[in-house]
Short mmCIF file of C-alpha atoms and ligand atoms in Angstrom, two decimals:
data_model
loop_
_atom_site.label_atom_id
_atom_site.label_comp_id
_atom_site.label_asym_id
_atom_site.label_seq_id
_atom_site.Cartn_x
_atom_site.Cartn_y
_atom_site.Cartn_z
CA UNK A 154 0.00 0.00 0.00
CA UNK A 155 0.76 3.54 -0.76
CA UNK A 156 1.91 5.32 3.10
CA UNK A 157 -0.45 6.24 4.97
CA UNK A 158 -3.24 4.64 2.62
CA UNK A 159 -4.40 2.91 5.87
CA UNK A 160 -6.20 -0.50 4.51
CA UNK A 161 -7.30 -2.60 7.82
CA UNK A 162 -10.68 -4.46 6.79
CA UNK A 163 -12.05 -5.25 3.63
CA UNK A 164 -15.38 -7.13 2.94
CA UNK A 165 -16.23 -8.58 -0.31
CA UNK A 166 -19.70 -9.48 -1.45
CA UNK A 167 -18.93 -12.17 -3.39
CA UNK A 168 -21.50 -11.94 -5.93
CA UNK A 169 -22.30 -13.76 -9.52
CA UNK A 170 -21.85 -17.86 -9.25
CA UNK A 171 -24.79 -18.23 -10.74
CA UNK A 172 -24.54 -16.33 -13.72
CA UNK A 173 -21.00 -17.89 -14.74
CA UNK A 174 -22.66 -21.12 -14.78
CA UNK A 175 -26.08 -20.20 -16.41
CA UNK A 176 -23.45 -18.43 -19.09
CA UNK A 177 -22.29 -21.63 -19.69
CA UNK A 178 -25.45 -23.45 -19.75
CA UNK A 179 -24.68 -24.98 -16.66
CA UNK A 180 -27.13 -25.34 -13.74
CA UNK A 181 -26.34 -23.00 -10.93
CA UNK A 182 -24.88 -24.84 -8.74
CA UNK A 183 -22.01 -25.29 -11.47
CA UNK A 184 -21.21 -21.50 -10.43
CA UNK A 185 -20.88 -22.10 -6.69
CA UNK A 186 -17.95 -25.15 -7.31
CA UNK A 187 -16.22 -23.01 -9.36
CA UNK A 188 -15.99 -20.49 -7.07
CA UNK A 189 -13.08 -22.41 -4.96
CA UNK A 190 -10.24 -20.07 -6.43
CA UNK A 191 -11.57 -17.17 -6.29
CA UNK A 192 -11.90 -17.14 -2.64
CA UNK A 193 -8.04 -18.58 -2.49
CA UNK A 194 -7.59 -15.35 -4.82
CA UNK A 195 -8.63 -12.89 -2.48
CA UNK A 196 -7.35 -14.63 0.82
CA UNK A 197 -3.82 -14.93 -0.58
CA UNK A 198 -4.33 -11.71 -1.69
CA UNK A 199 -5.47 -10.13 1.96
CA UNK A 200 -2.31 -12.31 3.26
CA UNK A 201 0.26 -10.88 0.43
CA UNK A 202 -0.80 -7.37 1.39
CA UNK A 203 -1.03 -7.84 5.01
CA UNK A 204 -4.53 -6.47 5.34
CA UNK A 205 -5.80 -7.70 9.05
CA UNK A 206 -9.37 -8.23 8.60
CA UNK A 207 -10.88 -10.07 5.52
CA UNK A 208 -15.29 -10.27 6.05
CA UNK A 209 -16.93 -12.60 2.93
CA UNK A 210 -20.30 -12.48 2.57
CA UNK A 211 -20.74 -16.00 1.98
CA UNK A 212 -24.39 -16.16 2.57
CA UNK A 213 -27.02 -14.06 3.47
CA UNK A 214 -30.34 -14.25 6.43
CA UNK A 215 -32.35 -13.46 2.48
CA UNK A 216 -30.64 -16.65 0.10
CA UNK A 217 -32.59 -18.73 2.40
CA UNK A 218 -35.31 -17.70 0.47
CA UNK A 219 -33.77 -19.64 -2.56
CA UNK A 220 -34.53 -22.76 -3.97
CA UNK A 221 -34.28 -25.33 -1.25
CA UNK A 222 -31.73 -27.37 -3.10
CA UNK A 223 -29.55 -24.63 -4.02
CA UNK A 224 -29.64 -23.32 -0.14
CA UNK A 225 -28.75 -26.49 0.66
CA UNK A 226 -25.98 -27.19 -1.45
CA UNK A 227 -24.37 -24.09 -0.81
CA UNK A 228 -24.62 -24.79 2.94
CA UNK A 229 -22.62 -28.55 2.35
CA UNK A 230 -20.35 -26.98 0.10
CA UNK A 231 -19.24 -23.87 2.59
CA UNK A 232 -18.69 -26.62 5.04
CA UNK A 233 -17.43 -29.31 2.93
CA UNK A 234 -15.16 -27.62 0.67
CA UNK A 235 -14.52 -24.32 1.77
CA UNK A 236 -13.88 -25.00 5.48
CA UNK A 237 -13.36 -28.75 5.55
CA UNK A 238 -10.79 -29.09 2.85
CA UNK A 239 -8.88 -25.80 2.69
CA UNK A 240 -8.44 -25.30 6.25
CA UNK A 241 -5.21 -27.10 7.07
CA UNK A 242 -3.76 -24.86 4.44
CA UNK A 243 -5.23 -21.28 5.49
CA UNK A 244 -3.87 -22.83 9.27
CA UNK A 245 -0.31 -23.21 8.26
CA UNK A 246 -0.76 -19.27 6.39
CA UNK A 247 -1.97 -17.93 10.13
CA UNK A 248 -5.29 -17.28 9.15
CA UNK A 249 -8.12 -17.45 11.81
CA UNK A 250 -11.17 -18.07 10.88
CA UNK A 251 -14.47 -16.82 12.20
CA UNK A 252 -17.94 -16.83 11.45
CA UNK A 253 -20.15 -13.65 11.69
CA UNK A 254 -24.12 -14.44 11.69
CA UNK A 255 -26.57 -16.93 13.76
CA UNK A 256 -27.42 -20.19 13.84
CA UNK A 257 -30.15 -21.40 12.72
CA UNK A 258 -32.33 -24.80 13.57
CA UNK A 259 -32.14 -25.14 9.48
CA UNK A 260 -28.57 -25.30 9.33
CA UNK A 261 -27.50 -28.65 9.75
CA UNK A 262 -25.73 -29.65 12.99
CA UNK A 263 -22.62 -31.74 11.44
CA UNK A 264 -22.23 -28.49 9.18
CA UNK A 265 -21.96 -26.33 12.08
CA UNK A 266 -20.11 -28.66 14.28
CA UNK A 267 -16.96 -28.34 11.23
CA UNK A 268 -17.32 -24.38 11.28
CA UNK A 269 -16.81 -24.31 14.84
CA UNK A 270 -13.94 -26.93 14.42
CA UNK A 271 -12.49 -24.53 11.92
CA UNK A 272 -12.64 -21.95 14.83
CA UNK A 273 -11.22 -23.62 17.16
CA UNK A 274 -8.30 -25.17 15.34
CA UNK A 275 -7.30 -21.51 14.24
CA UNK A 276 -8.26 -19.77 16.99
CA UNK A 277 -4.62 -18.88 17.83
CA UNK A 278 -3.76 -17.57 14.37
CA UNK A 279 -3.09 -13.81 13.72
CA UNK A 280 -2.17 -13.36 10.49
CA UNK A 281 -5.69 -12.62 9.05
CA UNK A 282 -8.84 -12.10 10.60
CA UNK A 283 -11.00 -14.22 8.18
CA UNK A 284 -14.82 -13.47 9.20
CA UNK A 285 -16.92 -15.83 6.95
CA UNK A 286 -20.46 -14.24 7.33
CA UNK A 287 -22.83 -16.81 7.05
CA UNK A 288 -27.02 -16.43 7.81
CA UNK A 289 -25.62 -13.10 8.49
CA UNK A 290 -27.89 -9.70 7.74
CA UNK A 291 -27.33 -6.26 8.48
CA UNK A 292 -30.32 -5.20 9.68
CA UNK A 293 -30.70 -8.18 11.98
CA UNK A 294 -27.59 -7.62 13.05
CA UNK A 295 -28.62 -3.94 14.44
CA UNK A 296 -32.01 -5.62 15.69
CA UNK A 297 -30.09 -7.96 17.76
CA UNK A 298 -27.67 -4.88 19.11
CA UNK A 299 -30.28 -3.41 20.26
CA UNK A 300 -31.95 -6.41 21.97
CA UNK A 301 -28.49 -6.86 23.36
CA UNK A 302 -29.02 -3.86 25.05
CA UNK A 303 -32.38 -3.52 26.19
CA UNK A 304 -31.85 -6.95 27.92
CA UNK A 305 -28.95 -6.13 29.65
CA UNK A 306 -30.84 -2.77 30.62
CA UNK A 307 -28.11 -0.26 29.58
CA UNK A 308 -28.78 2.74 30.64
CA UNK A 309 -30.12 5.46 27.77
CA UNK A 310 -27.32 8.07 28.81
CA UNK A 311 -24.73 5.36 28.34
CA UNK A 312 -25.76 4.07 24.47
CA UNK A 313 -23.26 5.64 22.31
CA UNK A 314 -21.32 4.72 18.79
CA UNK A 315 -18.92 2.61 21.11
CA UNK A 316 -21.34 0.84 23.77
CA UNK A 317 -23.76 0.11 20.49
CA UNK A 318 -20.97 -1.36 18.42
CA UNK A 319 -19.80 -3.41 22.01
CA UNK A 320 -23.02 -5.07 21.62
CA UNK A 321 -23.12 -6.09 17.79
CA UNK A 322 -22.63 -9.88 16.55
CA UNK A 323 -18.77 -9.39 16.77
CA UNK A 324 -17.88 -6.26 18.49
CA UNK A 325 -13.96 -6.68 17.54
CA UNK A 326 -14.83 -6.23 13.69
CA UNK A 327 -13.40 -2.65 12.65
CA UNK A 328 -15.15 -0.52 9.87
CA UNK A 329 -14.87 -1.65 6.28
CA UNK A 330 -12.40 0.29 4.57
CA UNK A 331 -13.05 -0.98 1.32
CA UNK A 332 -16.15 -2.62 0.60
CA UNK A 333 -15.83 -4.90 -2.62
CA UNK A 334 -18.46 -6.37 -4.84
CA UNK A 335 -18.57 -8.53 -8.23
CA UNK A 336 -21.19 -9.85 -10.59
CA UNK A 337 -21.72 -6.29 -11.91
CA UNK A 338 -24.26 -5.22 -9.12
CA UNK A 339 -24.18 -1.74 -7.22
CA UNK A 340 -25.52 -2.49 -4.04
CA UNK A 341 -24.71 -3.61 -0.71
CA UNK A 342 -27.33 -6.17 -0.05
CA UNK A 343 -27.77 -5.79 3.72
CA UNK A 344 -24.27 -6.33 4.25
CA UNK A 345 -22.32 -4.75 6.72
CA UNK A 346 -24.59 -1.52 7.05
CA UNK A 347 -23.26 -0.54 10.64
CA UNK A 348 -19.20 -0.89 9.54
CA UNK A 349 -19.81 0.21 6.07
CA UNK A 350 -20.85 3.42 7.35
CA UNK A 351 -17.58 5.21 5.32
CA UNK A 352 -16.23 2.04 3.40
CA UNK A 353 -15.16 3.12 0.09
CA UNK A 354 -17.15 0.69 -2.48
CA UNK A 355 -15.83 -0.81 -5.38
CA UNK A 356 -18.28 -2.39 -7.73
CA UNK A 357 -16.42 -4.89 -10.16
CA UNK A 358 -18.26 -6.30 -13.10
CA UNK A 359 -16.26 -9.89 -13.05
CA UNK A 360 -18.36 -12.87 -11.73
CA UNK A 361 -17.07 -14.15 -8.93
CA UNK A 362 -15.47 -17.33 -10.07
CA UNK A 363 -13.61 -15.45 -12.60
CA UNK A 364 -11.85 -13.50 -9.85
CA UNK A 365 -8.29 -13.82 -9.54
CA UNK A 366 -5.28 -11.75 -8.23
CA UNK A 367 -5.50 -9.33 -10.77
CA UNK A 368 -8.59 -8.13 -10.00
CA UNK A 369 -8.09 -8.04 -6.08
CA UNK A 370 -4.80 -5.87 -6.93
CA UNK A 371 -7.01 -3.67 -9.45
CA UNK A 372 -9.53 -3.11 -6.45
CA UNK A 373 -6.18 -2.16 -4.29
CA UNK A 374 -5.52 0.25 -7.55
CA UNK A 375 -8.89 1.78 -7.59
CA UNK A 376 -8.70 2.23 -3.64
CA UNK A 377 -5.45 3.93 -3.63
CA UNK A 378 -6.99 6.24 -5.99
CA UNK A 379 -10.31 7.63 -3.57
CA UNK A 380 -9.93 10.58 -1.00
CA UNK A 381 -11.13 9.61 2.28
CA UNK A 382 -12.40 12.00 4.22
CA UNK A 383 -15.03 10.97 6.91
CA UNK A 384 -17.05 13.89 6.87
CA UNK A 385 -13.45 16.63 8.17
CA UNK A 386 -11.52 18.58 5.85
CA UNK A 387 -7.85 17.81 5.59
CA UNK A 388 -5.73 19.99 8.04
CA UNK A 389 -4.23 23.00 5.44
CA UNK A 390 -6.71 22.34 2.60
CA UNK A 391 -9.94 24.50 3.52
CA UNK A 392 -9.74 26.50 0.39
CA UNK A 393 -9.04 30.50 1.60
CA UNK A 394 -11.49 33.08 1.08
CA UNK A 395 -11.55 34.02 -2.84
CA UNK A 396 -10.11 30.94 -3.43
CA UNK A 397 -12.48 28.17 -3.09
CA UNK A 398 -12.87 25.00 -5.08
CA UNK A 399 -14.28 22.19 -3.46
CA UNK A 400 -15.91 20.18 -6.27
CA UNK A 401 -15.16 17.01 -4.33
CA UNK A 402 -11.87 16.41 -6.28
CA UNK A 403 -9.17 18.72 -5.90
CA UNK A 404 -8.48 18.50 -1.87
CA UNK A 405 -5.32 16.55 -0.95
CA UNK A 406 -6.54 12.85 0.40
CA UNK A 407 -6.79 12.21 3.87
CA UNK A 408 -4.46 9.07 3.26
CA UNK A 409 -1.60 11.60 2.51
CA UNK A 410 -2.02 11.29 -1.56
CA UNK A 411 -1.54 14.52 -2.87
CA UNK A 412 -4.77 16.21 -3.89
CA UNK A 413 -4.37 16.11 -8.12
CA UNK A 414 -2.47 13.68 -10.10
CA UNK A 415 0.57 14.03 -10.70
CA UNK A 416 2.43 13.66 -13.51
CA UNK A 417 3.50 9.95 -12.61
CA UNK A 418 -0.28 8.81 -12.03
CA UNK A 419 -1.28 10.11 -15.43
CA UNK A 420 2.13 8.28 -17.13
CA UNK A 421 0.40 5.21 -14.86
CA UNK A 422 -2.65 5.34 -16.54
CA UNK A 423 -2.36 3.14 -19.49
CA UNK A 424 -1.57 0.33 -16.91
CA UNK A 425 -5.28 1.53 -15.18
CA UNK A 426 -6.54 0.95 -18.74
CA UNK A 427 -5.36 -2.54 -18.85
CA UNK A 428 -6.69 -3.59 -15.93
CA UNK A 429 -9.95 -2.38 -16.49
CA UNK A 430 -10.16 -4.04 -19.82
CA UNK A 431 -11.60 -7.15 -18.12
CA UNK A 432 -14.28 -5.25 -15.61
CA UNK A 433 -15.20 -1.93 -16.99
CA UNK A 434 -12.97 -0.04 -20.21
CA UNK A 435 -15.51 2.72 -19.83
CA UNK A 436 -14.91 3.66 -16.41
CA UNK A 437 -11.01 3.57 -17.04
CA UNK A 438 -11.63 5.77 -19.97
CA UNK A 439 -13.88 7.71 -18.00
CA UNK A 440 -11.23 7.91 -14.80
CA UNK A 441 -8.58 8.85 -17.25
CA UNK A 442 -10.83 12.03 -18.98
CA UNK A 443 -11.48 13.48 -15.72
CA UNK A 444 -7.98 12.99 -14.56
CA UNK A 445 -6.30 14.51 -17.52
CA UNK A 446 -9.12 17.35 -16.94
CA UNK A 447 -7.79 17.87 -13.45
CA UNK A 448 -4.47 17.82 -14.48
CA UNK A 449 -5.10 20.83 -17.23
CA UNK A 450 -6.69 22.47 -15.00
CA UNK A 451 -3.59 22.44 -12.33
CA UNK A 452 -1.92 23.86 -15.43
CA UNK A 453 -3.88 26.38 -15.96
CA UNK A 454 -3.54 27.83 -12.63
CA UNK A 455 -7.43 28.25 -12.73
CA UNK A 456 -9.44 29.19 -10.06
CA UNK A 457 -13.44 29.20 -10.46
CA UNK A 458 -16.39 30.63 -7.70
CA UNK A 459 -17.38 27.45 -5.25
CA UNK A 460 -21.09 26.04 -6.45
CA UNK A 461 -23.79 27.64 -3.95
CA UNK A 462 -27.25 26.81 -2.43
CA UNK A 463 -30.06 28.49 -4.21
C1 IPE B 268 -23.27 -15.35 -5.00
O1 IPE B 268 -23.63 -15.68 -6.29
C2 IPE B 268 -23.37 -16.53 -4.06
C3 IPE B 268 -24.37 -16.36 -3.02
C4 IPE B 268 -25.26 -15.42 -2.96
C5 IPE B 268 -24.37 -17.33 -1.98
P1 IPE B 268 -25.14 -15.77 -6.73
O2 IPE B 268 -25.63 -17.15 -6.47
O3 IPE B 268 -25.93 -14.68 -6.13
O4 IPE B 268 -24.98 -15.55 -8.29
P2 IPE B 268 -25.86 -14.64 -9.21
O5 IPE B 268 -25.86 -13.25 -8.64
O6 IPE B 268 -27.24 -15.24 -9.24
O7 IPE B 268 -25.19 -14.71 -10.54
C1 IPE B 269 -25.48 -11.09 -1.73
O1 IPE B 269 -25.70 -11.61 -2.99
C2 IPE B 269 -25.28 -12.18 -0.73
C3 IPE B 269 -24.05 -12.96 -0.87
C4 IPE B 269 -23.10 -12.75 -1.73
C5 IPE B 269 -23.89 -14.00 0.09
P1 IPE B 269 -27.17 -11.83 -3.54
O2 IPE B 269 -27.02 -12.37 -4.91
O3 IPE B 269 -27.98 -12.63 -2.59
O4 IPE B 269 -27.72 -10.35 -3.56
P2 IPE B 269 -28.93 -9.74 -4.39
O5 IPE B 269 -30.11 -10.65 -4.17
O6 IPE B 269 -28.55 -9.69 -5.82
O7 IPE B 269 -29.13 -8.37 -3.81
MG1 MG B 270 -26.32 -12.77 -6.69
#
């Protein structure tokens, strides 16, 4: 990572299994199987970059509504192939796994015994935080916060951002700083709605089982590239009287990445093309226009009055 370009937790909505095998005239299910390296993709790729907290959605409290043989395959297969046979490996890489979500009299006892195996065996791990959410929903998940507290009679004066989040599902989990998503869909899908809360998102079109390192480091790429600002303005950058420009893209990044690209990230760019050639040309055409537009008008010295409220 870039310094400064502070990257703790990503989440991924792994989205699109069905699709890739419906392309390929496959039944759905098809999609799911194929969806094995992928998520050794994207753990390898949390490991390489030494990112500390890795959520999945892997399935969600509203895909029970599905077909009951799809729900239940995907439930055998997260246990079966996911955890069961690629856990001795992510155990020798230091990864701890954890689930994130409830259990539920539908899940299948033997299937829940192995997750909680899984647990156990890499309980001591530290390498990466791997939160597998699974029957997990947002929503509930604030429902059962505030259950959480009402039970344990907190007192109103005492319920703040920090007691509420002490109470969620797993109170350890830090906000999303990058919230990833494939399969082509911009949405979050009662995810992570309480730690998403300033996640940058990144939308990918690749279905999941396509997804590979490249497109884990072209998410990294993308990230690098957004100004984070949680609401503040960077220390130095309000713009001084006469000489205002917020348009939301000219401020220097609260990572520490200088405002406007430089010459170096424009000479970069044909590698951004590249790599969008597989997701999204347009938006890497797009991202290039309005960064060449920036950089002109750096050049130009050009100053312009701030938009107002009519
Ligand atoms: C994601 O792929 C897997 C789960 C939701 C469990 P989908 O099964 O949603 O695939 P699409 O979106 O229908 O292609
Ligand atoms: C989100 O994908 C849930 C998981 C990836 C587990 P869905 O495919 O269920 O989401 P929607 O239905 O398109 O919003
Ligand atoms: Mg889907």
């Amino acid at each position: 990572m870039a310094p400064g370009a502070s990257l703790k937790h990503i989440a991924c909505i792994m989205d699109g299994n069905g699709r890739w095998a419906q392309n390929r005239g496959l039944d759905r299910t098809h999609g799911h199987l194929a969806a094995r390296s992928a998520f050794e993709a994207i753990v390898e790729g949390a490991l390489d970059e030494g990112v500390e907290w890795l959520t999945l959605f892997a399935f969600s409290t509203e895909n029970w509504s599905r077909p009951e043989e799809e729900v239940t395959f995907l439930v055998d297969f997260l246990a079966e192939r996911v955890i069961g046979r690629g856990m001795s490996h992510m155990h020798e890489r230091g990864v701890r796994l954890r689930l994130l979500g409830w259990e539920d009299p539908r899940i299948p006892a033997d299937v829940m015994d192995r997750m909680r195996e899984a647990e156990e065996l890499t309980r001591e791990n530290s390498e990466l935080q791997l939160i597998l959410a699974f029957n997990y929903g947002g929503r509930r998940d604030l429902c059962e916060t505030v259950r959480s507290l009402v039970s344990r009679s907190v007192a109103v004066e005492e319920i703040s951002t920090e007691t509420f989040a002490q109470h969620m599902a797993l109170p350890e989990l830090p906000d999303v700083d990058l919230l990833l998503r494939t399969g082509g869909e911009h949405r979050i899908s009662n995810f992570l709605l309480w730690h998403c809360a300033y996640a940058e998102l990144i939308f990918l079109d690749v279905l999941w089982p396509d997804f590979r390192t490249q497109h884990f480091q072209h998410a990294l790429e993308l990230y690098r590239q957004r100004q984070r600002r949680f609401g503040t303005l960077v220390p130095g950058s309000a713009p001084s009287p006469g000489h205002p420009a917020d348009d939301g893209t000219t401020w220097p990044a609260a990572t520490g990445h200088p405002a406007q690209p430089g010459r170096a990230t424009l000479l970069g760019l044909p590698t951004t093309i590249a790599s969008h050639l597989g997701a999204s040309l347009l938006n890497g055409l797009k991202e290039t226009a309005r960064l060449a537009l920036l950089q002109l008008s750096e050049d130009a010295g050009r100053t312009r009055r701030p938009e107002q409220w009519r």
